[in-house]
Amino acid sequence: MMAGRGRASRGRLQQLLPAVTIFVVAVVGGAVSSPYFLDVDSLLFHTGRYVEVGLLALALTVVIVHGDIDLSVASNLAFSAAVLGLSFQAGAPIWVASLVAVATGAVLGALNGLIVTRLGVPSLVVTLGTLALYRGMAQIALGDQAITGYPSEFLGSDAILVVGPVPLPLVLLLVAAVLFWVLLERSTFGLRALMIGSNRLASRYTGIRTDLNRFLAFTLAGLMAGAAAVLVTSRLGSTRSNLSLGLELLVITVVVLGGTDIFGGRGTIFGTLVALFAVIAVREALAINNVNGQVQDAVIGLVLIVTVAVPLALARHAPTRRARATAIHGPQAAAGTPPIGVEKGTQ
Amino acid sequence: VISVRKAVALATVAVIGIVLSGCQAAPEGKEGGTGDGSIRVVYIPKNLGNPYFDNIVAGFNEAAADLDMTVEVVGPAQAGATDQIQYIESAIQQKVDAIAISPNDNDALVPSLQRAMDAGITVIAVNSDMNPDGRQVAILPVDFSILGSFLIDLTKEVTGGKGEFAILSATSTAPDQNSWIEGMKEVLAAGEAPDLKLVDTVYGDDAPDKSANEAAALLTKYPNLSAIVAPTTVGVAAAAQIVSSSPSKGIVQVTGLGTPNEMRQYVKDGTVKAFALWDPKAEGILAAYLIAAITSGEIEAEPGARFSVPGLGDLTITDDGQVITGPPVTFTADNIDNFDF
């Protein structure tokens, strides 16, 4: 028992290693290359610009642990923000409009979940469709216009400092992370999620309502997209249909970098959080050195490939079965349980 | 097991190390980093890899050499509404003296730019204006209010004054594009071009491939089309390229706003009769001199302030807080070889 736990926690540390390494390298690199980088107030303030990435990554961790994916989160965010803006324009008080936006996000997420579980269509296909659909809906709803003129008490939530230099979005993100940690790692919902992601068919045979669990995960992702829409609108003070265009790639990068298995069955909230700060550190270190957008995108892409592909590639040449199993299926598999994931995708 | 992870870590360190060490040297090579002047300026174009903004940068660099000024150029890969925010925030953190920006959005950048001004940074918009709360002065290449009627005149000139035409724009949210298109529609509504009919407005997002696809789709969709008008340099070159290699060459006219170097071959091969632009390089020069005048305290960034720029003469900040660089230039086969940008 003791040995098993020791092995498991060591495995968990190993999964965090890429994210922690990237974080440390980016911070050291930023500090060495620019005298302006290590400015704690600024750095903390800048994390506020990533709050939507964080909220979506937390929710997506749960979805991906189930063995599913949701590519539509950024489009959902844009449509929820459009609904917020249009309800406000139609005369709704801003807090009502915000609640409507959160509800809209949840409904769109639930719609993903329904199509995936009821019709049995792979989530990659469903959410690839709703990625375009929800963005299109936002474009139809808003057209070329930008909605502005939000009340001043609603704006600038990102500039509110809660404790010392810690801004409100960061606090909200950390609170959300604790809630998601409880959900994924301390609740039966989370335990079921891990089992479903490891082997959906077997989970179903043991009596787990796999579809209900997966549906809830999609709904939750939608809910977070709606909440993120409110925070983004408060920060920018304007709503356009191309809001957060392409953000899903950064979100998925964060989840995978955090050690979550893209095929499901393994993943931690702490890992996602560390990966988020690693990605923030990389982007901010590059920005302070006036590195252009194209290069930043390329670096983030490279980091993702290195994190995911290199362990698999090296495992091919690994001398032992155990090393191979660890790289592909995580340390639990290497510890003696048979390889998992064979039946994945059959249901 | 450990060795696998170690390899991952090493690879990652190597990747980031290479990028961080490379990024120090990179800006000097191509775009910016001129001189080690005492006035530190960051210029944020709409997006990078756009020849139009490269010309503004060239003007900046030319003037910076005479002005004790360092200009860094940094910007996003896409011209999305919020993609420039990261660079504004980073410039604030670097405590630069001035931020010059070609804004992608009227409003979304305002909170960040206000924070910059609160930190004592001079903020000017270059090439298109935005919500005045977000900048002190805006530099406009021409008097944009006349541009809608100017583009209609140009369309009349190349089509003989009658037929169907379509507009190929940049992004659907670009404020400058939308105001010119609006201006064109107003001129048409006023009946100043009774035989011209606007049939469609499409968006190529200032991406060459998407703009080309949109132009090709217009040719298929409107068999009676007489002209494609693209008030964006990326769009007009893409449309000219599509038309020049299609049976519509010589039938469908392409015009709009383009750079002479990109359009030269299409003027020579007869696809394009005339197109127009201003000199973006002059905007860069003007921006540099304006920033120098404001940061040195020579002028206040307020309406009525006068300053002079070599080659452009005496200029005044208008009541709207704008500075107009000069009149548009029409390029034809007769004069195009006099220009190189």
XYZ file of C-alpha atoms in Angstrom:
688
model
C 0.000 0.000 0.000
C 2.725 2.406 1.023
C 4.819 1.444 -1.953
C 1.862 1.840 -4.249
C 1.111 5.323 -3.012
C 4.752 6.319 -3.286
C 4.847 5.139 -6.847
C 1.637 6.929 -7.693
C 2.761 10.252 -6.284
C 6.095 9.926 -8.038
C 4.205 9.324 -11.254
C 2.153 12.414 -10.637
C 5.297 14.473 -10.120
C 6.687 13.146 -13.367
C 3.565 14.225 -15.197
C 4.017 17.739 -13.813
C 7.679 17.868 -14.784
C 7.225 19.307 -18.313
C 4.936 22.104 -17.102
C 7.115 22.955 -14.106
C 10.238 22.905 -16.274
C 8.685 25.183 -18.858
C 7.484 27.545 -16.128
C 10.922 27.771 -14.522
C 12.723 28.170 -17.836
C 10.312 30.893 -18.974
C 10.591 32.849 -15.727
C 14.382 32.593 -15.618
C 14.622 33.323 -19.339
C 12.316 36.328 -18.999
C 14.246 37.713 -16.051
C 17.627 37.266 -17.715
C 16.567 38.703 -21.056
C 14.633 41.743 -19.823
C 15.121 43.988 -16.799
C 11.379 44.708 -16.829
C 10.135 41.126 -16.582
C 10.272 40.450 -12.831
C 7.660 43.012 -11.899
C 5.334 41.104 -9.575
C 2.458 43.592 -9.728
C 2.482 43.572 -13.520
C 2.847 39.811 -13.785
C -0.050 39.190 -11.405
C -2.139 41.767 -13.227
C -1.362 40.104 -16.549
C -2.692 36.748 -15.312
C -6.108 38.434 -15.383
C -5.960 38.386 -19.176
C -5.754 34.596 -19.060
C -8.661 33.992 -16.689
C -10.864 32.710 -19.510
C -8.136 30.313 -20.628
C -7.884 29.078 -17.043
C -11.616 28.630 -16.463
C -12.052 26.815 -19.766
C -8.975 24.642 -19.155
C -10.290 23.563 -15.733
C -13.624 22.539 -17.253
C -11.973 20.917 -20.240
C -9.749 18.852 -17.949
C -12.907 17.172 -16.664
C -14.228 16.639 -20.199
C -10.936 15.186 -21.426
C -10.567 12.919 -18.391
C -13.867 11.353 -19.536
C -12.171 10.530 -22.835
C -14.104 13.285 -24.625
C -13.104 16.645 -26.088
C -14.896 19.979 -26.451
C -13.549 22.142 -29.262
C -16.480 24.555 -29.097
C -15.666 26.333 -25.812
C -14.254 29.524 -27.368
C -17.146 29.788 -29.839
C -19.549 29.181 -26.971
C -17.844 32.020 -25.082
C -18.321 34.345 -28.063
C -22.020 33.509 -28.437
C -22.643 33.814 -24.684
C -20.962 37.229 -24.777
C -23.152 38.185 -27.745
C -26.243 37.190 -25.740
C -24.965 39.265 -22.814
C -24.484 42.293 -25.044
C -27.792 41.941 -26.858
C -29.801 41.432 -23.639
C -28.134 44.495 -22.166
C -28.851 46.456 -25.328
C -32.471 45.315 -25.132
C -32.728 46.915 -21.694
C -31.957 44.113 -19.242
C -30.011 45.156 -16.132
C -26.374 44.135 -16.505
C -26.501 41.479 -13.772
C -29.536 39.881 -15.415
C -27.768 39.967 -18.783
C -24.752 38.313 -17.117
C -26.878 35.528 -15.665
C -28.516 35.012 -19.049
C -25.042 34.718 -20.602
C -23.947 32.085 -18.073
C -27.182 30.170 -18.663
C -26.685 30.407 -22.427
C -23.212 28.916 -22.078
C -24.575 26.061 -19.986
C -27.346 25.345 -22.505
C -24.899 25.245 -25.427
C -22.646 22.928 -23.406
C -25.626 20.720 -22.569
C -26.499 20.615 -26.258
C -23.007 19.260 -26.992
C -23.478 16.683 -24.256
C -26.884 15.624 -25.528
C -25.729 15.097 -29.097
C -22.648 13.199 -27.952
C -24.422 10.891 -25.512
C -27.878 10.486 -27.088
C -26.794 10.107 -30.702
C -23.487 8.433 -29.899
C -21.504 10.739 -32.199
C -17.828 11.128 -31.204
C -17.347 14.387 -29.287
C -14.523 15.433 -31.631
C -16.990 15.500 -34.524
C -19.863 17.044 -32.580
C -17.830 19.883 -31.103
C -15.967 20.482 -34.372
C -19.424 21.165 -35.742
C -20.541 23.355 -32.852
C -17.175 25.190 -32.973
C -18.331 26.565 -36.327
C -22.027 26.660 -35.417
C -21.718 28.695 -32.202
C -19.244 31.118 -33.809
C -21.582 31.483 -36.754
C -24.486 32.168 -34.401
C -22.442 34.904 -32.727
C -21.625 36.428 -36.127
C -25.275 36.329 -37.189
C -26.444 37.805 -33.871
C -23.931 40.675 -33.858
C -23.097 41.205 -37.513
C -20.365 43.803 -37.871
C -21.399 45.776 -34.835
C -19.587 46.026 -31.546
C -21.734 46.392 -28.458
C -20.350 48.972 -26.041
C -21.641 51.362 -23.428
C -21.695 48.925 -20.515
C -22.202 50.578 -17.112
C -18.969 51.614 -15.407
C -19.641 49.508 -12.294
C -19.637 46.410 -14.529
C -16.375 47.302 -16.281
C -12.808 46.782 -15.168
C -13.344 43.800 -12.851
C -9.831 42.703 -13.854
C -8.364 45.837 -12.262
C -9.922 45.203 -8.830
C -7.171 44.175 -6.431
C -8.443 41.763 -3.784
C -5.397 41.216 -1.588
C -2.271 43.301 -2.168
C -1.434 43.064 -5.872
C -3.676 40.006 -6.453
C -6.399 40.897 -8.956
C -9.975 39.595 -8.861
C -9.720 37.298 -11.918
C -6.822 35.419 -10.322
C -8.799 34.950 -7.110
C -11.816 33.708 -9.056
C -9.584 31.334 -10.982
C -8.072 29.888 -7.817
C -11.506 29.472 -6.217
C -12.713 27.710 -9.372
C -9.618 25.487 -9.276
C -10.409 24.389 -5.709
C -14.006 23.599 -6.683
C -12.855 21.629 -9.717
C -10.273 19.803 -7.603
C -13.017 18.696 -5.214
C -15.179 17.669 -8.138
C -12.567 15.699 -10.051
C -10.359 14.342 -7.298
C -12.517 14.166 -4.172
C -15.988 13.212 -5.403
C -17.653 10.098 -6.783
C -18.379 12.100 -9.939
C -14.634 12.509 -10.412
C -13.911 8.873 -9.644
C -16.493 7.828 -12.219
C -14.988 10.282 -14.688
C -11.578 8.639 -14.365
C -13.100 5.177 -14.736
C -15.119 6.190 -17.787
C -12.043 7.704 -19.351
C -10.002 4.581 -18.639
C -12.536 2.153 -20.021
C -15.970 3.366 -20.957
C -17.419 -0.038 -21.767
C -16.232 -1.652 -18.565
C -17.519 1.329 -16.575
C -20.923 0.911 -18.122
C -20.941 -2.834 -17.283
C -20.202 -2.007 -13.663
C -23.386 0.060 -13.546
C -21.974 3.559 -13.919
C -24.288 5.926 -15.784
C -21.550 6.948 -18.163
C -23.760 9.125 -20.354
C -25.006 11.166 -17.392
C -21.449 11.807 -16.217
C -20.286 12.839 -19.680
C -23.348 15.030 -20.233
C -22.671 16.860 -16.956
C -19.050 17.444 -17.948
C -20.075 19.078 -21.243
C -22.702 21.185 -19.469
C -20.111 22.312 -16.939
C -17.717 23.288 -19.751
C -20.497 25.363 -21.276
C -21.260 26.961 -17.930
C -17.605 28.017 -17.590
C -17.664 29.428 -21.138
C -20.662 31.552 -20.101
C -18.927 32.702 -16.919
C -15.768 33.498 -18.889
C -17.878 35.549 -21.321
C -18.993 37.770 -18.430
C -15.420 38.297 -17.190
C -14.066 39.028 -20.679
C -16.837 41.532 -21.367
C -16.158 43.268 -18.071
C -12.466 43.485 -18.965
C -12.838 44.715 -22.556
C -16.020 46.771 -22.282
C -16.959 45.729 -25.798
C -18.465 42.684 -27.489
C -17.646 41.463 -30.971
C -18.328 38.218 -32.766
C -14.637 37.377 -33.145
C -14.054 37.381 -29.387
C -11.565 34.689 -28.282
C -11.225 33.416 -31.837
C -9.004 30.308 -31.805
C -8.694 30.266 -28.029
C -9.627 26.563 -27.857
C -6.139 25.632 -29.059
C -4.469 27.433 -26.168
C -6.955 25.873 -23.734
C -6.320 22.325 -24.967
C -2.578 22.991 -24.901
C -2.831 23.930 -21.228
C -4.807 20.784 -20.353
C -2.452 18.423 -22.185
C 0.661 20.185 -20.897
C -0.730 19.685 -17.395
C -0.383 15.932 -17.753
C -3.970 15.087 -18.660
C -4.076 12.126 -21.037
C -5.723 13.333 -24.242
C -7.318 9.864 -24.511
C -8.885 10.136 -21.057
C -8.582 8.322 -17.761
C -5.856 10.475 -16.293
C -5.545 14.110 -15.340
C -5.275 16.478 -12.397
C -6.550 19.963 -11.692
C -3.234 20.945 -10.123
C -1.463 19.899 -13.316
C -3.762 22.080 -15.401
C -3.174 25.028 -13.082
C 0.607 24.630 -13.242
C 0.437 24.318 -17.024
C -1.660 27.491 -17.214
C 0.993 29.448 -15.348
C 3.687 27.863 -17.513
C 1.927 29.019 -20.686
C 1.364 32.496 -19.201
C 5.040 32.687 -18.256
C 6.150 31.664 -21.756
C 3.870 34.174 -23.471
C 4.742 37.035 -21.129
C 8.474 36.314 -21.311
C 8.273 36.397 -25.100
C 6.089 39.523 -25.119
C 8.416 41.494 -22.854
C 11.172 40.773 -25.384
C 8.929 42.114 -28.158
C 8.633 38.717 -29.800
C 5.993 38.724 -32.486
C 2.707 36.882 -32.439
C 3.687 34.354 -35.084
C 6.747 33.290 -33.105
C 4.706 33.074 -29.890
C 2.167 30.819 -31.577
C 4.952 28.664 -32.989
C 6.603 28.310 -29.575
C 3.334 27.292 -27.908
C 2.761 24.745 -30.679
C 6.268 23.408 -30.282
C 5.853 23.103 -26.524
C 2.690 21.056 -27.065
C 4.353 18.707 -29.551
C 7.411 18.230 -27.370
C 5.267 17.537 -24.307
C 3.019 14.993 -25.946
C 5.014 13.419 -28.729
C 8.497 13.086 -27.287
C 7.576 10.698 -24.437
C 5.720 8.495 -26.915
C 8.516 8.588 -29.457
C 11.159 7.801 -26.859
C 9.038 4.992 -25.463
C 9.260 3.263 -28.835
C 12.948 2.864 -28.243
C 12.682 2.261 -24.524
C 14.481 -0.907 -23.459
C 11.817 -2.215 -21.100
C 8.123 -2.899 -21.337
C 7.640 -1.012 -18.140
C 9.091 2.230 -19.483
C 6.952 1.859 -22.575
C 3.821 1.306 -20.506
C 4.593 4.314 -18.318
C 5.005 6.626 -21.227
C 1.840 5.478 -22.913
C -0.510 4.626 -20.098
C 0.896 6.329 -17.004
C 2.697 4.858 -14.020
C -0.307 2.866 -12.785
C -0.154 0.729 -15.868
C 3.515 0.063 -15.336
C 2.842 -0.895 -11.750
C 1.239 -4.131 -12.782
C -2.303 -3.487 -13.950
C -2.886 -4.554 -17.526
C -2.748 -1.915 -20.252
C -5.946 0.034 -20.544
C -7.653 1.902 -23.258
C -8.004 -0.954 -25.730
C -11.779 -0.681 -25.844
C -11.734 3.094 -26.062
C -13.920 4.541 -28.732
C -16.032 1.440 -29.145
C -18.916 3.056 -27.343
C 11.349 6.058 -16.829
C 13.277 8.978 -15.442
C 15.423 9.224 -18.545
C 12.368 9.634 -20.729
C 11.158 12.525 -18.609
C 14.628 13.982 -18.446
C 14.780 13.947 -22.208
C 11.456 15.738 -22.393
C 12.644 18.361 -19.951
C 15.921 18.845 -21.806
C 14.161 19.162 -25.125
C 11.807 21.749 -23.680
C 14.626 23.711 -22.118
C 16.419 23.650 -25.441
C 13.360 24.884 -27.348
C 12.650 27.762 -25.008
C 16.315 28.587 -24.634
C 16.737 28.838 -28.376
C 13.700 31.044 -28.739
C 14.607 33.344 -25.868
C 18.170 33.753 -27.046
C 16.981 34.250 -30.602
C 14.390 36.845 -29.762
C 16.970 39.295 -28.524
C 18.650 39.471 -31.886
C 15.620 39.010 -34.108
C 13.957 42.461 -34.021
C 17.099 44.323 -35.047
C 17.437 42.231 -38.169
C 14.201 43.058 -39.898
C 11.790 45.458 -38.361
C 12.739 48.006 -35.793
C 15.366 48.328 -33.133
C 16.948 51.297 -34.858
C 19.421 53.408 -32.948
C 19.749 53.536 -29.185
C 17.905 56.787 -28.792
C 16.599 58.165 -25.550
C 12.948 58.182 -26.697
C 11.724 54.582 -26.522
C 8.766 53.860 -28.779
C 6.829 50.649 -29.395
C 4.852 50.498 -32.632
C 2.072 47.874 -32.768
C 0.736 47.339 -36.309
C -2.597 45.653 -36.987
C -0.777 42.466 -37.818
C 2.666 41.510 -39.039
C 3.658 40.371 -42.500
C 1.499 43.083 -44.077
C 3.541 45.155 -46.573
C 1.450 48.210 -45.885
C 2.522 48.339 -42.259
C 6.081 47.458 -43.232
C 6.107 50.827 -45.020
C 4.945 52.658 -41.904
C 7.767 50.907 -40.071
C 10.218 52.042 -42.760
C 9.100 55.654 -42.224
C 9.441 55.275 -38.467
C 12.966 53.928 -38.818
C 14.017 56.639 -41.257
C 12.813 59.414 -38.948
C 14.087 57.721 -35.781
C 17.620 57.935 -37.108
C 17.337 61.753 -37.034
C 15.419 61.993 -33.780
C 17.342 60.257 -30.977
C 14.606 57.604 -30.935
C 14.453 53.816 -30.604
C 11.524 52.118 -32.318
C 10.568 48.521 -31.532
C 7.948 46.894 -33.732
C 5.881 44.094 -32.294
C 2.460 42.759 -33.098
C 0.069 39.861 -33.352
C -0.121 37.212 -36.040
C -3.813 37.872 -36.683
C -5.729 41.126 -36.850
C -8.242 40.017 -34.192
C -9.970 42.586 -31.994
C -8.094 41.740 -28.796
C -4.823 40.320 -30.163
C -2.948 43.609 -29.610
C -3.676 43.859 -25.889
C -0.769 41.659 -24.832
C 1.675 43.995 -26.583
C 0.170 47.121 -25.038
C 0.464 45.601 -21.568
C 4.005 44.490 -22.263
C 4.959 48.001 -23.426
C 3.544 49.433 -20.186
C 5.631 46.946 -18.226
C 8.701 47.992 -20.228
C 8.007 51.628 -19.266
C 8.375 52.905 -22.824
C 7.945 56.615 -23.598
C 5.348 56.201 -26.315
C 3.055 53.605 -27.857
C 2.041 54.003 -31.495
C -0.701 51.612 -32.523
C -2.718 50.841 -35.634
C -5.819 49.727 -33.758
C -7.777 46.609 -34.686
C -10.757 47.634 -32.611
C -12.449 50.867 -31.600
C -13.180 49.963 -27.999
C -11.611 46.727 -26.810
C -8.157 48.324 -26.543
C -9.334 51.370 -24.601
C -8.899 49.998 -21.029
C -5.296 48.931 -21.727
C -4.383 52.154 -23.550
C -5.887 54.239 -20.750
C -3.682 52.342 -18.334
C -0.720 53.254 -20.537
C -1.651 56.948 -20.525
C -2.143 56.822 -16.741
C 1.429 55.526 -16.535
C 2.594 58.655 -18.385
C 3.051 56.985 -21.766
C 2.221 58.996 -24.899
C -0.334 57.056 -26.956
C -1.043 57.792 -30.609
C -3.130 55.878 -33.128
C -1.542 55.492 -36.549
C -3.366 54.958 -39.843
C -6.873 54.668 -38.398
C -8.619 56.335 -35.520
C -10.334 54.679 -32.580
C -12.431 55.671 -29.586
C -10.764 58.986 -28.561
C -10.682 57.807 -24.924
C -7.951 55.363 -25.946
C -5.462 57.738 -27.606
C -4.141 61.292 -27.419
C -3.725 61.937 -31.140
C -4.590 59.910 -34.255
C -2.541 60.114 -37.445
C -4.635 59.554 -40.556
C -3.003 58.999 -43.966
C -5.614 61.083 -45.804
C -8.870 62.831 -45.042
C -10.842 59.600 -44.640
C -14.180 61.394 -44.852
C -13.606 61.922 -48.588
C -12.437 58.355 -49.191
C -15.859 56.833 -49.841
C -16.553 59.286 -52.672
C -12.944 58.983 -53.851
C -13.325 55.188 -54.210
C -16.622 55.605 -56.079
C -14.917 58.097 -58.438
C -12.148 55.567 -58.988
C -14.731 52.838 -59.709
C -16.489 55.159 -62.187
C -13.172 55.854 -63.863
C -12.271 52.181 -64.421
C -15.768 50.907 -65.341
C -16.900 53.834 -67.468
C -19.468 54.668 -64.836
C -21.854 51.727 -65.131
C -22.301 48.113 -64.069
C -22.344 45.881 -60.999
C -19.493 45.960 -58.522
C -18.611 44.170 -55.290
C -16.458 45.197 -52.347
C -13.730 42.902 -50.995
C -12.826 44.177 -47.525
C -10.464 43.080 -44.732
C -12.131 41.943 -41.475
C -15.783 42.679 -40.865
C -14.815 44.567 -37.706
C -12.049 46.840 -39.080
C -13.236 50.385 -38.247
C -11.494 52.119 -41.173
C -12.762 49.657 -43.770
C -16.296 49.911 -42.463
C -16.344 53.706 -42.458
C -15.107 53.855 -46.087
C -17.644 51.266 -47.202
C -20.303 53.306 -45.430
C -19.041 56.410 -47.245
C -19.280 54.600 -50.608
C -22.845 53.554 -49.835
C -23.777 57.131 -48.927
C -22.419 58.442 -52.229
C -24.411 55.763 -54.106
C -27.539 56.546 -52.101
C -27.128 60.229 -53.002
C -27.407 59.222 -56.654
C -23.940 60.406 -57.670
C -23.278 57.203 -59.615
C -26.730 56.221 -60.890
C -25.526 53.400 -63.147
C -23.244 51.725 -60.595
C -24.777 48.993 -58.451
C -23.142 47.541 -55.324
C -24.120 43.842 -55.313
C -22.120 42.403 -52.407
C -19.560 43.083 -49.681
C -17.286 40.185 -48.720
C -14.431 39.857 -46.233
C -11.018 38.302 -46.870
C -9.711 39.037 -43.354
C -6.533 40.513 -44.910
C -5.341 36.946 -45.509
C -4.116 36.394 -49.106
C -5.659 32.926 -49.470
C -9.021 33.830 -48.002
C -9.159 37.074 -49.994
C -8.390 35.144 -53.205
C -11.143 32.623 -52.432
C -13.633 35.408 -51.814
C -12.648 37.157 -55.064
C -13.011 33.899 -57.036
C -16.416 33.314 -55.444
C -17.538 36.796 -56.550
C -16.643 36.012 -60.166
C -18.763 32.849 -60.051
C -21.640 34.385 -58.136
C -22.080 37.531 -60.266
C -21.614 36.768 -63.982
C -22.346 40.408 -64.880
C -19.790 41.847 -62.491
C -17.914 44.894 -63.806
C -15.533 45.563 -60.928
C -14.146 44.321 -57.634
C -13.249 47.189 -55.326
C -10.914 46.248 -52.474
C -10.025 49.061 -50.075
C -7.251 46.916 -48.561
C -3.800 46.195 -49.981
C -3.953 42.447 -49.293
C -7.435 42.159 -50.807
C -6.760 44.177 -53.955
C -3.608 42.196 -54.796
C -5.414 38.887 -54.206
C -8.351 39.982 -56.385
C -6.004 41.155 -59.153
C -4.158 37.838 -59.039
C -7.421 35.866 -59.381
C -8.816 38.042 -62.167
C -5.522 38.147 -64.115
C -5.534 34.350 -64.418
C -9.255 34.042 -65.180
C -11.345 34.518 -68.347
C -12.752 37.646 -66.682
C -9.450 39.464 -67.220
C -10.140 42.733 -69.006
C -13.888 42.364 -68.345
C -13.924 42.566 -64.550
C -11.940 45.561 -63.367
C -9.991 45.413 -60.114
C -9.377 48.610 -58.193
C -9.108 49.884 -54.664
C -6.236 50.640 -52.328
C -2.960 48.834 -53.039
C 0.786 49.260 -52.942
C 2.578 49.956 -56.254
C 5.078 47.114 -55.814
C 2.353 44.511 -55.268
C 0.155 45.815 -58.083
C 2.806 46.604 -60.695
C 2.540 43.303 -62.599
C -1.263 43.532 -62.796
C -1.100 47.089 -64.133
C 1.470 45.958 -66.723
C -0.600 42.918 -67.819
C -3.756 45.018 -68.207
C -5.795 43.550 -65.324
C -5.767 46.823 -63.426
C -6.301 50.247 -65.004
C -5.986 52.377 -61.899
C -5.801 52.036 -58.130
C -4.890 54.375 -55.326
C -3.186 54.772 -51.993
C -1.290 57.277 -49.975
C 2.278 56.981 -48.830
C 2.267 54.921 -45.617
C 5.935 55.729 -45.171
C 4.967 59.386 -44.684
C 2.676 58.310 -41.850
C 5.576 56.578 -40.109
C 7.755 59.667 -40.486
C 4.934 61.884 -39.217
C 4.303 59.567 -36.251
C 7.959 59.693 -35.229
C 8.114 63.513 -35.410
C 4.807 63.883 -33.567
C 5.971 61.589 -30.767
C 9.262 63.482 -30.522
C 7.406 66.808 -30.311
C 5.042 65.556 -27.590
C 7.573 63.691 -25.436
C 10.040 66.596 -25.568
C 7.306 68.963 -24.377
C 7.573 71.038 -27.543
C 3.811 70.720 -28.077
C 0.829 69.546 -26.035
C -1.138 66.665 -27.530
C -4.172 68.897 -27.940
C -6.311 70.290 -30.788
C -4.754 73.303 -32.455
C -1.155 72.321 -31.708
C 1.129 72.960 -34.706
C 4.345 71.190 -35.573
C 6.443 70.691 -38.674
C 7.753 67.553 -40.335
C 10.517 67.583 -42.957
C 8.952 66.845 -46.356
C 5.383 67.183 -45.092
C 5.401 70.805 -43.991
C 3.451 72.368 -41.129
C 0.679 70.205 -39.670
C -2.062 70.907 -37.136
C -3.927 68.657 -34.727
C -7.603 69.007 -35.684
C -10.521 69.514 -33.309
C -11.085 65.738 -33.384
C -7.519 65.164 -32.232
C -6.414 63.980 -35.661
C -3.526 64.817 -37.970
C -4.018 64.363 -41.726
C -0.876 63.267 -43.576
C -1.810 64.287 -47.140
C -4.009 63.624 -50.228
C -4.427 60.166 -51.857
C -2.362 59.221 -54.907
C -3.820 57.412 -57.957
C -1.495 54.965 -59.692
C -1.828 54.072 -63.392
C 0.443 52.563 -66.043
C 1.740 56.089 -66.671
C 3.099 56.845 -63.215
C 3.472 53.545 -61.341
C 7.175 53.212 -62.123
C 7.837 56.419 -60.199
C 6.962 54.662 -56.936
C 8.798 51.963 -55.040
C 6.947 50.745 -51.970
